[in-house]
Tab-separated table of C-alpha atoms in Angstrom:
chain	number	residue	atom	x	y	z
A	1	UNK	CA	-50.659	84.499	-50.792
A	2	UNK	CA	-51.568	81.845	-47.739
A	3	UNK	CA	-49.119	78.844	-48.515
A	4	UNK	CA	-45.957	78.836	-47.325
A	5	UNK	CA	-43.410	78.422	-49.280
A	6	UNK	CA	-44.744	79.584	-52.561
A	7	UNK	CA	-42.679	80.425	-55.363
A	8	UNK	CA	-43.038	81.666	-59.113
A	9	UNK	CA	-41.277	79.868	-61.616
A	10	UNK	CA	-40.358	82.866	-64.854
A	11	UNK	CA	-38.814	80.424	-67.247
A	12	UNK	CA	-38.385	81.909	-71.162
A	13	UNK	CA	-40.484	83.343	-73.431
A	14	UNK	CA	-42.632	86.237	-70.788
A	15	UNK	CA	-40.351	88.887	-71.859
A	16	UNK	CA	-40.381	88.337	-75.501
A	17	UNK	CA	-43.451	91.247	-75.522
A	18	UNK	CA	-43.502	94.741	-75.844
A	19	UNK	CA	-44.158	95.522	-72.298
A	20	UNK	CA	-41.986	92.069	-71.103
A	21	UNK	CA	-39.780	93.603	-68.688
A	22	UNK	CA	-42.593	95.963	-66.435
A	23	UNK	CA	-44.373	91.931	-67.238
A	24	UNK	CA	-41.040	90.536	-64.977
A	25	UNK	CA	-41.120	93.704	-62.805
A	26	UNK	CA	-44.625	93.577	-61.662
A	27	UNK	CA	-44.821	89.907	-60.580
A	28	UNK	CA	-41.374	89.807	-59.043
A	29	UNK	CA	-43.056	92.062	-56.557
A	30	UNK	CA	-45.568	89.429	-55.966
A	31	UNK	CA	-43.225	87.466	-53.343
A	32	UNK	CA	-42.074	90.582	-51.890
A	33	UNK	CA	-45.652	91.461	-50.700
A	34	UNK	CA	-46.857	88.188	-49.396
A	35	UNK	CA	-42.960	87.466	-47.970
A	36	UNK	CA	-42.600	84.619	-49.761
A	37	UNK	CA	-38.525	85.391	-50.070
A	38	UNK	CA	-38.328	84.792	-46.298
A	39	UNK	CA	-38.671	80.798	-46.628
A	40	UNK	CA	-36.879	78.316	-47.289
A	41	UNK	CA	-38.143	77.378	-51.076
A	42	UNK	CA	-40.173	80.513	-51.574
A	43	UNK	CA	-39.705	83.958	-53.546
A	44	UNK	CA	-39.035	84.027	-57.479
A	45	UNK	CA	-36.638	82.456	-59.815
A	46	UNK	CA	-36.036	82.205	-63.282
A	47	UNK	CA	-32.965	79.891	-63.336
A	48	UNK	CA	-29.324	79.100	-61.605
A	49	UNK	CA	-27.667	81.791	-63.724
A	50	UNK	CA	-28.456	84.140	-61.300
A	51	UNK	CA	-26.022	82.213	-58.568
A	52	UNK	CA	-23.605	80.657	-60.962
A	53	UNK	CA	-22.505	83.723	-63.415
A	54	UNK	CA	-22.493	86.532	-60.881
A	55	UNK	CA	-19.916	84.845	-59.300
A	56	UNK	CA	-17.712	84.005	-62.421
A	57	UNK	CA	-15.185	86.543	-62.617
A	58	UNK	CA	-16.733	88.053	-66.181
A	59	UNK	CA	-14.833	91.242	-65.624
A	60	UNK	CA	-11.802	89.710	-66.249
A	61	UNK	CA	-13.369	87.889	-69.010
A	62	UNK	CA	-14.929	90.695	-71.106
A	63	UNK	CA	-12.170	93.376	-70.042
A	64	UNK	CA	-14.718	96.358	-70.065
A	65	UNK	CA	-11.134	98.474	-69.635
A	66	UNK	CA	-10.647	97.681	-72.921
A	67	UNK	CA	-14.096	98.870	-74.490
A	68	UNK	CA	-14.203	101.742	-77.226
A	69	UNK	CA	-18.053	102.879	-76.453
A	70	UNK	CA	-17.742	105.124	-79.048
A	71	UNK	CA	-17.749	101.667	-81.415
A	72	UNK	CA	-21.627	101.443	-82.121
A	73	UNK	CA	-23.183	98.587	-81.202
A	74	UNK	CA	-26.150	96.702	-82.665
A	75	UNK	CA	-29.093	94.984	-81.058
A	76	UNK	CA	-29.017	91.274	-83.187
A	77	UNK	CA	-32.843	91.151	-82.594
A	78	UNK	CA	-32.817	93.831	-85.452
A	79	UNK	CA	-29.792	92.902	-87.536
A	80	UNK	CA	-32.091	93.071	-90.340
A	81	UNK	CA	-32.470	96.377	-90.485
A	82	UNK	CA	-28.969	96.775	-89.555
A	83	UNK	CA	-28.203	95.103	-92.859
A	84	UNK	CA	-30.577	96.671	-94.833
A	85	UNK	CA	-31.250	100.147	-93.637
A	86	UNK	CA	-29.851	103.274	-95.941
A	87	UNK	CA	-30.179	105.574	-92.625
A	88	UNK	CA	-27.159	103.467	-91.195
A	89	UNK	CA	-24.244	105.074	-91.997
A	90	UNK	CA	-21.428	103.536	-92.596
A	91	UNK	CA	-23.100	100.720	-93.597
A	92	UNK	CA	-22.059	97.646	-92.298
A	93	UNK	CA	-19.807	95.951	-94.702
A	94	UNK	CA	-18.242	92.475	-92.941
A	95	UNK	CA	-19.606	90.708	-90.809
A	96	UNK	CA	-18.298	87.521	-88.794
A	97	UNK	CA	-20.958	85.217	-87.211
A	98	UNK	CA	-19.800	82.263	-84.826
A	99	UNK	CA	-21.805	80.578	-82.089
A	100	UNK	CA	-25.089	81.979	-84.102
A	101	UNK	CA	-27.826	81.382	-86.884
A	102	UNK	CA	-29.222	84.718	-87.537
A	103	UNK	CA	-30.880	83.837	-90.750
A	104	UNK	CA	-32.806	81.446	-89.013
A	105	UNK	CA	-32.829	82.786	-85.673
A	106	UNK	CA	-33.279	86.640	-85.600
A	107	UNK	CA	-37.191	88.040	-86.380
A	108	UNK	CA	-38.157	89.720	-89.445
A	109	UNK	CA	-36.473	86.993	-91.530
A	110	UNK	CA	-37.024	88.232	-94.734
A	111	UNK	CA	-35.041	91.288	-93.966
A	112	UNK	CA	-32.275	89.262	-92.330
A	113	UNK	CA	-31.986	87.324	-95.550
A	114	UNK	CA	-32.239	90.478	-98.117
A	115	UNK	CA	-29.371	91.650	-95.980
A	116	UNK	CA	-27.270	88.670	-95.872
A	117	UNK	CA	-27.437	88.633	-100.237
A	118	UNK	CA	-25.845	91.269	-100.042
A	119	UNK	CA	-23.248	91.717	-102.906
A	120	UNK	CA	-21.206	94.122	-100.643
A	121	UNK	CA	-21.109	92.188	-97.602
A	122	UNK	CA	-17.865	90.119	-96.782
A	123	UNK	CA	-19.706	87.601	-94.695
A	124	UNK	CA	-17.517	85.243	-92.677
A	125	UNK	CA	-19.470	82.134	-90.582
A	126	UNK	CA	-17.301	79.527	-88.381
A	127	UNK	CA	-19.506	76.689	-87.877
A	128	UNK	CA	-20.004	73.065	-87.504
A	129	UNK	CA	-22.442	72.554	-90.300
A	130	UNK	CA	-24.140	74.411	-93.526
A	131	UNK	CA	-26.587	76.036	-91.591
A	132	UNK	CA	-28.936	78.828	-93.670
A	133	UNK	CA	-26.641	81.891	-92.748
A	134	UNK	CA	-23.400	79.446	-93.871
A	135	UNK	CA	-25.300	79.302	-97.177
A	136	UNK	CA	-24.552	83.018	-97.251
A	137	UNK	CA	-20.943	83.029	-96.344
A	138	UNK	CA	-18.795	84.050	-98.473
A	139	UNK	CA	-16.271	81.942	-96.168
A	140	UNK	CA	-17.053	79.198	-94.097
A	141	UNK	CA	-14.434	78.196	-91.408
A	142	UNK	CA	-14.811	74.987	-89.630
A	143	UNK	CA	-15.970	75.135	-86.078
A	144	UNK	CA	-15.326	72.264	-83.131
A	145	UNK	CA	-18.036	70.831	-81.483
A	146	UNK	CA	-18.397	70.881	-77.428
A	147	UNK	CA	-16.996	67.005	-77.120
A	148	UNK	CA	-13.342	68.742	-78.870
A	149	UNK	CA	-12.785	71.786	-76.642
A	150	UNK	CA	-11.884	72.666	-73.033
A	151	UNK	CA	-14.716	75.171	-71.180
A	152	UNK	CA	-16.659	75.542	-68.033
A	153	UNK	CA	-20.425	74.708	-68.539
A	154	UNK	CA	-22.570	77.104	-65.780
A	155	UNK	CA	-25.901	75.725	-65.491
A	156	UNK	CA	-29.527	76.636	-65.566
A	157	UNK	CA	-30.895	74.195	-63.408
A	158	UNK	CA	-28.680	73.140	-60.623
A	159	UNK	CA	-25.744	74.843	-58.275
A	160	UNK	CA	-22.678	72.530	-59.999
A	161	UNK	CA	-20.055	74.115	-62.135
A	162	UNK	CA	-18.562	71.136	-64.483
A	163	UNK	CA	-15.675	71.048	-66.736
A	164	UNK	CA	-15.767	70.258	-69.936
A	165	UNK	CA	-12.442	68.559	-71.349
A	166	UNK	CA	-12.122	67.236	-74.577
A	167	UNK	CA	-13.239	63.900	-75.970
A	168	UNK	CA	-11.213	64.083	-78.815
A	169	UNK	CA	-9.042	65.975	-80.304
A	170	UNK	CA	-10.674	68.282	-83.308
A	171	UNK	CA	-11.070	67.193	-86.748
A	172	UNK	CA	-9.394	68.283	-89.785
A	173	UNK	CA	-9.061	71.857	-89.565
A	174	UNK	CA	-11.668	72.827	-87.267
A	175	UNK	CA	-10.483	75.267	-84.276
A	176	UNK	CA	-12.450	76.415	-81.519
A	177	UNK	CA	-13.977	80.175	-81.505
A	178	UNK	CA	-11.160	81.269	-79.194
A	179	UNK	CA	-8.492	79.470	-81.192
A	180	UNK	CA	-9.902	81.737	-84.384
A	181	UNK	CA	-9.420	85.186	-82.648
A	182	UNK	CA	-6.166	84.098	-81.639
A	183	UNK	CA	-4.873	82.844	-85.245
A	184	UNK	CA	-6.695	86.409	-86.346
A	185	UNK	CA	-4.958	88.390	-84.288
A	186	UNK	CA	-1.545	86.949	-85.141
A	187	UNK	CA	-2.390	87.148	-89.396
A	188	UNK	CA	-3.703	90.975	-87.920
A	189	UNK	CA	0.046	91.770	-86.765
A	190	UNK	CA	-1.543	92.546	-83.141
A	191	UNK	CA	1.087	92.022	-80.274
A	192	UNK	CA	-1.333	92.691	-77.034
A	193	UNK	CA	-0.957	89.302	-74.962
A	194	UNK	CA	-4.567	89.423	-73.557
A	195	UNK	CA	-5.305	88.373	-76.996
A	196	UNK	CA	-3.151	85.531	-76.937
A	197	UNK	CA	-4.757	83.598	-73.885
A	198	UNK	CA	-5.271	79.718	-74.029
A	199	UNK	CA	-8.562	78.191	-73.148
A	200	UNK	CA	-6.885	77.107	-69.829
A	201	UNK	CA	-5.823	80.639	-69.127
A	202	UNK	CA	-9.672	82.257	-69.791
A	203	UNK	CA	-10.611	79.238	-67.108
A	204	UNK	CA	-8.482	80.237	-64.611
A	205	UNK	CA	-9.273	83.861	-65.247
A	206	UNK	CA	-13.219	83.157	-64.804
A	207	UNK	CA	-12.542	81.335	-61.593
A	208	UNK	CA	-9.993	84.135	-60.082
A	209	UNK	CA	-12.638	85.704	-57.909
A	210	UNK	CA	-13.222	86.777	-54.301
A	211	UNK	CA	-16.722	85.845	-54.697
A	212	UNK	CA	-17.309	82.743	-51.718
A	213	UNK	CA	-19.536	80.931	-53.713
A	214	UNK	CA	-16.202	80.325	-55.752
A	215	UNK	CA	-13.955	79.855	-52.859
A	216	UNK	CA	-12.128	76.499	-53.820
A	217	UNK	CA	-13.062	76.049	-57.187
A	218	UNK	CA	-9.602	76.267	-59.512
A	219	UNK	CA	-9.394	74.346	-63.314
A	220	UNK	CA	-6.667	71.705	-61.522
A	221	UNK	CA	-9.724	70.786	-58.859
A	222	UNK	CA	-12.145	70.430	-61.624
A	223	UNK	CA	-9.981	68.441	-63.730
A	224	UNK	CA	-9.408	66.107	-60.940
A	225	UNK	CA	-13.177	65.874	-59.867
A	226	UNK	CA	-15.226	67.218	-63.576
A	227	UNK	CA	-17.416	69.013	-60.986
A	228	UNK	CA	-17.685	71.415	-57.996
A	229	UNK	CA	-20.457	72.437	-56.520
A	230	UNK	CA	-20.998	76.024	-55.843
A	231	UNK	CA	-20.295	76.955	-51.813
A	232	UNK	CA	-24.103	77.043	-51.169
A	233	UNK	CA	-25.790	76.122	-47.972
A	234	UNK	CA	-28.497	73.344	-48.005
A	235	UNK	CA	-30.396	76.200	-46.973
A	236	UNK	CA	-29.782	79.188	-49.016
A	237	UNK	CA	-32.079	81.967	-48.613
A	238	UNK	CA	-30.355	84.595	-49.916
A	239	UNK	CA	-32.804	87.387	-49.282
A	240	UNK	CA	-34.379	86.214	-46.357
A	241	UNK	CA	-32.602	89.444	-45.025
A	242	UNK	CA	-33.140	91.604	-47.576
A	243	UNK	CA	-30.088	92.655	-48.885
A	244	UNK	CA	-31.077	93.032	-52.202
A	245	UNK	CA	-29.349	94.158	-55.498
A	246	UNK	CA	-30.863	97.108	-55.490
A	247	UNK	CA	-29.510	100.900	-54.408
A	248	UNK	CA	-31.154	100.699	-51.162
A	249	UNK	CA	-30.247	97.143	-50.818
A	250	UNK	CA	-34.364	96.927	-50.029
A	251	UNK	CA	-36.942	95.421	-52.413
A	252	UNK	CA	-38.101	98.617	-54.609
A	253	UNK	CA	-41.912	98.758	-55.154
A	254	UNK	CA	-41.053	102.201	-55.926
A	255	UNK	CA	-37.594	102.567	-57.838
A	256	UNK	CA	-36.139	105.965	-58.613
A	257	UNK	CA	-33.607	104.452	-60.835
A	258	UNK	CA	-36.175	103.333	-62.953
A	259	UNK	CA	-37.719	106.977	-62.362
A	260	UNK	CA	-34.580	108.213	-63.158
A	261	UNK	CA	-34.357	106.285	-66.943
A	262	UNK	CA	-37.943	107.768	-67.420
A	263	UNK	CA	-39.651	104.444	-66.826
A	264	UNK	CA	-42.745	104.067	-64.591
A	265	UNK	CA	-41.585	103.858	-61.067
A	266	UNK	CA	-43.933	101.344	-60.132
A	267	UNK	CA	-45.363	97.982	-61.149
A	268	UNK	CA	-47.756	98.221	-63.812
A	269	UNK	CA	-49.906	96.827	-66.418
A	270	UNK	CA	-50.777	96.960	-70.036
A	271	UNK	CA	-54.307	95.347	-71.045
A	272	UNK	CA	-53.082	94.435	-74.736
A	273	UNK	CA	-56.596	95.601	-75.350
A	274	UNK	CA	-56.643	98.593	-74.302
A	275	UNK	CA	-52.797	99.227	-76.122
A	276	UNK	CA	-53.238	100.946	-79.200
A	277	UNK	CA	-49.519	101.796	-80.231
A	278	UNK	CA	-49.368	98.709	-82.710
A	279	UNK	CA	-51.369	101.472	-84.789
A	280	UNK	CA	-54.142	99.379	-85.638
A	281	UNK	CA	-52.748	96.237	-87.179
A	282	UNK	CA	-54.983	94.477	-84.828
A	283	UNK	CA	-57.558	94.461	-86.781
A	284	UNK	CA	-56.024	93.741	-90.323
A	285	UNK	CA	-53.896	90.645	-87.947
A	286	UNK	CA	-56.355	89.799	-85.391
A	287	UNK	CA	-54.852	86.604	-83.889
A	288	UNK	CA	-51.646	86.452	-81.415
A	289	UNK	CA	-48.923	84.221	-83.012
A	290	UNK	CA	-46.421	82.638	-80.152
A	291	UNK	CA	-43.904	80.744	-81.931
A	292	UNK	CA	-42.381	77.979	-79.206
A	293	UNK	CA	-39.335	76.031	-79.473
A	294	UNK	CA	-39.643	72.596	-80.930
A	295	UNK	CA	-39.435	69.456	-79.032
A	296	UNK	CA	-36.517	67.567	-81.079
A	297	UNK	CA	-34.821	70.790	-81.642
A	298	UNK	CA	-32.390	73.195	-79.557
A	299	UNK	CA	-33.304	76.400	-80.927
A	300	UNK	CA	-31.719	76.336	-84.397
A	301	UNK	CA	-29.927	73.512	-83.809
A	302	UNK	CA	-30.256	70.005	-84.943
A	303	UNK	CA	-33.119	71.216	-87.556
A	304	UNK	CA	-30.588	70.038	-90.027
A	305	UNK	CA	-30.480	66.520	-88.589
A	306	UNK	CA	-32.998	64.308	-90.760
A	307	UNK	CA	-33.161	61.447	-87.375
A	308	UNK	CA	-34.260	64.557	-85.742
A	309	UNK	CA	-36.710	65.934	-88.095
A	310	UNK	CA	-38.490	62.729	-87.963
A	311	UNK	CA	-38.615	62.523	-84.698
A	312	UNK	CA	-40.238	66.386	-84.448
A	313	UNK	CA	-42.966	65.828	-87.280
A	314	UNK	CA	-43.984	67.820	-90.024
A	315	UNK	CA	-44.678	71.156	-88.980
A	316	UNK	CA	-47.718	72.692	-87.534
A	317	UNK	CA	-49.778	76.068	-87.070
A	318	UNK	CA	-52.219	75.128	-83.593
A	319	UNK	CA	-55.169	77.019	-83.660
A	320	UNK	CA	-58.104	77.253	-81.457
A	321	UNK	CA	-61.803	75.677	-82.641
A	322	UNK	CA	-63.485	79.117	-82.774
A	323	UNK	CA	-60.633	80.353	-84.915
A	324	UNK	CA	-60.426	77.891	-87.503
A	325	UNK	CA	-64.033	77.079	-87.269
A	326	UNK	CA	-64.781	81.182	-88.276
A	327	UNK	CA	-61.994	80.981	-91.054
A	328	UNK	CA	-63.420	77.340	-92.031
A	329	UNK	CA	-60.239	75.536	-91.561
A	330	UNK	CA	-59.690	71.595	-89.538
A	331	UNK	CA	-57.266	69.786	-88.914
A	332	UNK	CA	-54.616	68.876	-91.116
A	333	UNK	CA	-55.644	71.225	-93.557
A	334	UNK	CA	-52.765	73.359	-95.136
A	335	UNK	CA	-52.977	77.268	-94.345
A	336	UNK	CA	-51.292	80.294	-95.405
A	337	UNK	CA	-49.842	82.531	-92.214
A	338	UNK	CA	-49.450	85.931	-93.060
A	339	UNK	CA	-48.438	89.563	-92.143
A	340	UNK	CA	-47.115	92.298	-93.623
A	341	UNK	CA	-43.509	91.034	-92.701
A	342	UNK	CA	-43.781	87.999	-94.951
A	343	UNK	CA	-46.184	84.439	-94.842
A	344	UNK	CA	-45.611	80.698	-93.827
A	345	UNK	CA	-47.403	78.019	-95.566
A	346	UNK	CA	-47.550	74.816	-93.336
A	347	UNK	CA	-50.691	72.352	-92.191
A	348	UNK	CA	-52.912	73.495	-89.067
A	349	UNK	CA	-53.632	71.495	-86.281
A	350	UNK	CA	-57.187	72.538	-84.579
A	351	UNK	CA	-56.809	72.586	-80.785
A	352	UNK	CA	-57.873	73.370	-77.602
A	353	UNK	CA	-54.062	74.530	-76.061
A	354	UNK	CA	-54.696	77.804	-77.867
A	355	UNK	CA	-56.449	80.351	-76.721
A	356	UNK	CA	-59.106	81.944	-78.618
A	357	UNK	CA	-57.114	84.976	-80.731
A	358	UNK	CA	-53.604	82.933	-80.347
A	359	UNK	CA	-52.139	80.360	-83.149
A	360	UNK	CA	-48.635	79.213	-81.755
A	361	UNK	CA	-46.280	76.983	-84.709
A	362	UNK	CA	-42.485	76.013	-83.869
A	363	UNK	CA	-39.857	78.105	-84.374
A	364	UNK	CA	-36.360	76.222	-84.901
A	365	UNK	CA	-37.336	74.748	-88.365
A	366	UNK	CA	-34.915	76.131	-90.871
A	367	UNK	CA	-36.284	78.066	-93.749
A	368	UNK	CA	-34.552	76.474	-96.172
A	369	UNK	CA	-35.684	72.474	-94.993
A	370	UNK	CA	-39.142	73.643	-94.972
A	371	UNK	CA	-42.054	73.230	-97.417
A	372	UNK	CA	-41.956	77.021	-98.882
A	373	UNK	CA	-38.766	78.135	-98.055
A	374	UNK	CA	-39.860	80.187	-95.056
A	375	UNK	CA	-40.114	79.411	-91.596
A	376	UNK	CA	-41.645	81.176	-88.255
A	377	UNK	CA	-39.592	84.207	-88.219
A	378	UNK	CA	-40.463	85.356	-91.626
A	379	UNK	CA	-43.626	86.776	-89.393
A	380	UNK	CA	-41.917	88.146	-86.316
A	381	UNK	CA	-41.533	91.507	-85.489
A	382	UNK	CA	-38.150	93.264	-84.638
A	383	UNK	CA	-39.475	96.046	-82.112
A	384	UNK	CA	-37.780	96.083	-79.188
A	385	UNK	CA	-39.286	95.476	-75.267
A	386	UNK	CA	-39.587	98.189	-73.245
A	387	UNK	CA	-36.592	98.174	-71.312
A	388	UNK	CA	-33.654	95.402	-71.762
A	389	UNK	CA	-32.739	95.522	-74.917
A	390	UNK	CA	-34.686	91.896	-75.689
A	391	UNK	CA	-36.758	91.488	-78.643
A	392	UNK	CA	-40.433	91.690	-78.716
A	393	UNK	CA	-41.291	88.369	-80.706
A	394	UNK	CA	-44.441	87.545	-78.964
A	395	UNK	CA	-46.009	90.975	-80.062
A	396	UNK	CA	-46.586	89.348	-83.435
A	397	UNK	CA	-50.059	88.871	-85.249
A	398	UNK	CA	-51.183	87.325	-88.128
A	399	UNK	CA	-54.176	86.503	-89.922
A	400	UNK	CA	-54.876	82.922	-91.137
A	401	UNK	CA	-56.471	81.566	-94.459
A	402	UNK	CA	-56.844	78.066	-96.296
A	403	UNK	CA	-53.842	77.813	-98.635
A	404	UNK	CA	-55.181	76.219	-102.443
């Protein structure tokens, strides 16, 4: 509130909870009250994204003219259910998965695997390696890696937009996921050109924008220099004016469009305490599980890489003193993790960067590399924030007991 500039850093993770969004509203109004958006280095941020996409042309990229929104769609935070679920009708019957590792990946794990075993389900996976949902593929079509295909590489940390050109050329018969569609759409019969684009014609199209941040920036520049900088002043301040993306252009303490979607208009909180819609499982699953990404992994990736598994440990369930001390657990003893999604048996590790009533254990370890077939996921919840669509993994608890 008295040092200027202040900022507030929102990286990933705070909106993984069942009230994460009014979490992101509430202290995004924090700079607007002490002005903190006025100075050079102050206000809120959560990464570069916010500069470097908006000014992509993605309308050109996603062609929303195109878009049959009477097609359902579904949330992947509950593809679980999707799969398994007799209220969904149709049912879904094929299912292609590139670019993703859902049976390792998506909450409620256990579901996500009862509906990937599937006898009914054509299930296609392009991919670089046997990953847990390739194990479930009924095909498995071979996938290039970033060092054998031409993209653009937006950042999360810094204001330069790089181009990526192949390294080498790909191997055997592995295509790119844009190279699939396009050999799909030929064996499909379908004649639209759109569908037909080369890499080097999506570039062009994500970079043909009136936006001035872009103003410049073409794929025959970037191939001649491998990376532009955004059109960004030294110092850019971009709300120092206001001018917010917002209806009134103002910051909204108070935001009818939110009023409008039957959300709270204002900034609010939840004590977890004091929320009783989890209908009691509290107290059957007293203790908060937070399941953070490993250090040696990228999300799902790598987990398969033995050099890499070395280098992360075996894994383990951190738990504060006065929680293992009440269930009579130390260190290094191994401990059965459990809900009434499913349970992880791995050793605990008794420390003090819990807090009481939280355990936190990694989550990119895949199930089928790890001691009982299971990993973190099997315990997460698929409910759904309150606005945003994202899923609300951190609202997970478990209860935690010395495994024989």
């Amino acid at each position: 509130a008295t040092t200027k500039p202040s900022l507030i850093r929102l990286l990933i993770g705070l909106e993984h909870n069942r009230n994460g969004a009014m979490m992101f509203r509430t202290i995004a109004c924090l700079p607007v009250l002490t002005g903190a958006w006025r100075d050079r280095g102050g206000g809120l941020t959560r990464s570069a994204h916010a500069a470097t996409l908006p000014a992509l042309n993605l309308r050109g990229l996603t062609r929303s003219d195109l878009e049959d929104t009477s097609i359902r769609s579904i949330n992947m935070a509950q593809i679980g259910a999707a799969l398994t679920s007799p209220a969904l009708k149709p049912p879904i019957k094929a299912m292609i998965v590139c670019g993703s590792n859902p049976a390792v990946m998506a909450p409620n794990q256990q579901l996500v695997l009862e509906g990937l075993r599937r006898e009914d389900l054509l299930l296609v996976v392009h991919e670089l390696f046997l990953t847990d949902t390739a194990r479930h593929a009924d095909y498995v079509l071979p996938a290039t890696s970033q060092i054998e295909q031409l993209d653009i590489v937006p950042s999360w940390g810094h204001f330069y937009l790089p181009l990526n050109e192949p390294a080498i050329p790909p191997l055997g018969e592995a295509v790119s996921n844009t190279e699939l569609f396009r050999r799909l759409s030929k064996c499909m019969g379908f004649t639209d050109e759109y569908l037909y684009e080369s890499d080097e014609q999506l570039i062009e199209t994500a970079l043909r924008t009136d936006n001035t941040l872009l103003q410049g920036v073409t794929l025959e520049r970037l191939r001649k220099e491998s990376w532009l900088r955004l059109n960004l002043p030294d110092d850019w301040r971009p709300f120092a004016a206001g001018d917010f993306p917002t209806p009134s252009g103002k910051a909204e303490l108070y935001s009818e469009s939110l009023q409008d979607r039957g959300l709270d208009p204002l900034p609010a909180h939840t004590s977890r305490r004091a929320d009783n819609s989890d209908g009691g499982r509290r107290k059957t699953y007293p203790l908060m599980l937070i399941t953070g990404k490993s250090l040696h992994f990228l999300n799902t990736s790598y987990a398969h890489s033995s050099r890499h598994r070395k280098a992360e440990g075996e894994p383990a369930l951190e738990i504060h003193p006065a929680d293992a001390e009440a269930r009579q657990l130390k260190s290094h003893d191994r401990v059965r993790v459990f809900n009434e999604r499913g349970e992880v048996t791995l050793r605990c590790s008794v420390s003090d960067r819990t807090r009481p009533g939280v355990v936190a254990m990694p989550f990119g370890w895949w199930a089928s590399l790890s001691e009982d077939g299971r990993s973190a996921n099997s315990l997460t919840t698929d409910e759904l924030a309150d606005w945003g669509g994202t899923g609300a993994l951190y609202d997970t608890y478990v209860e935690v007991e010395g495994a024989n």
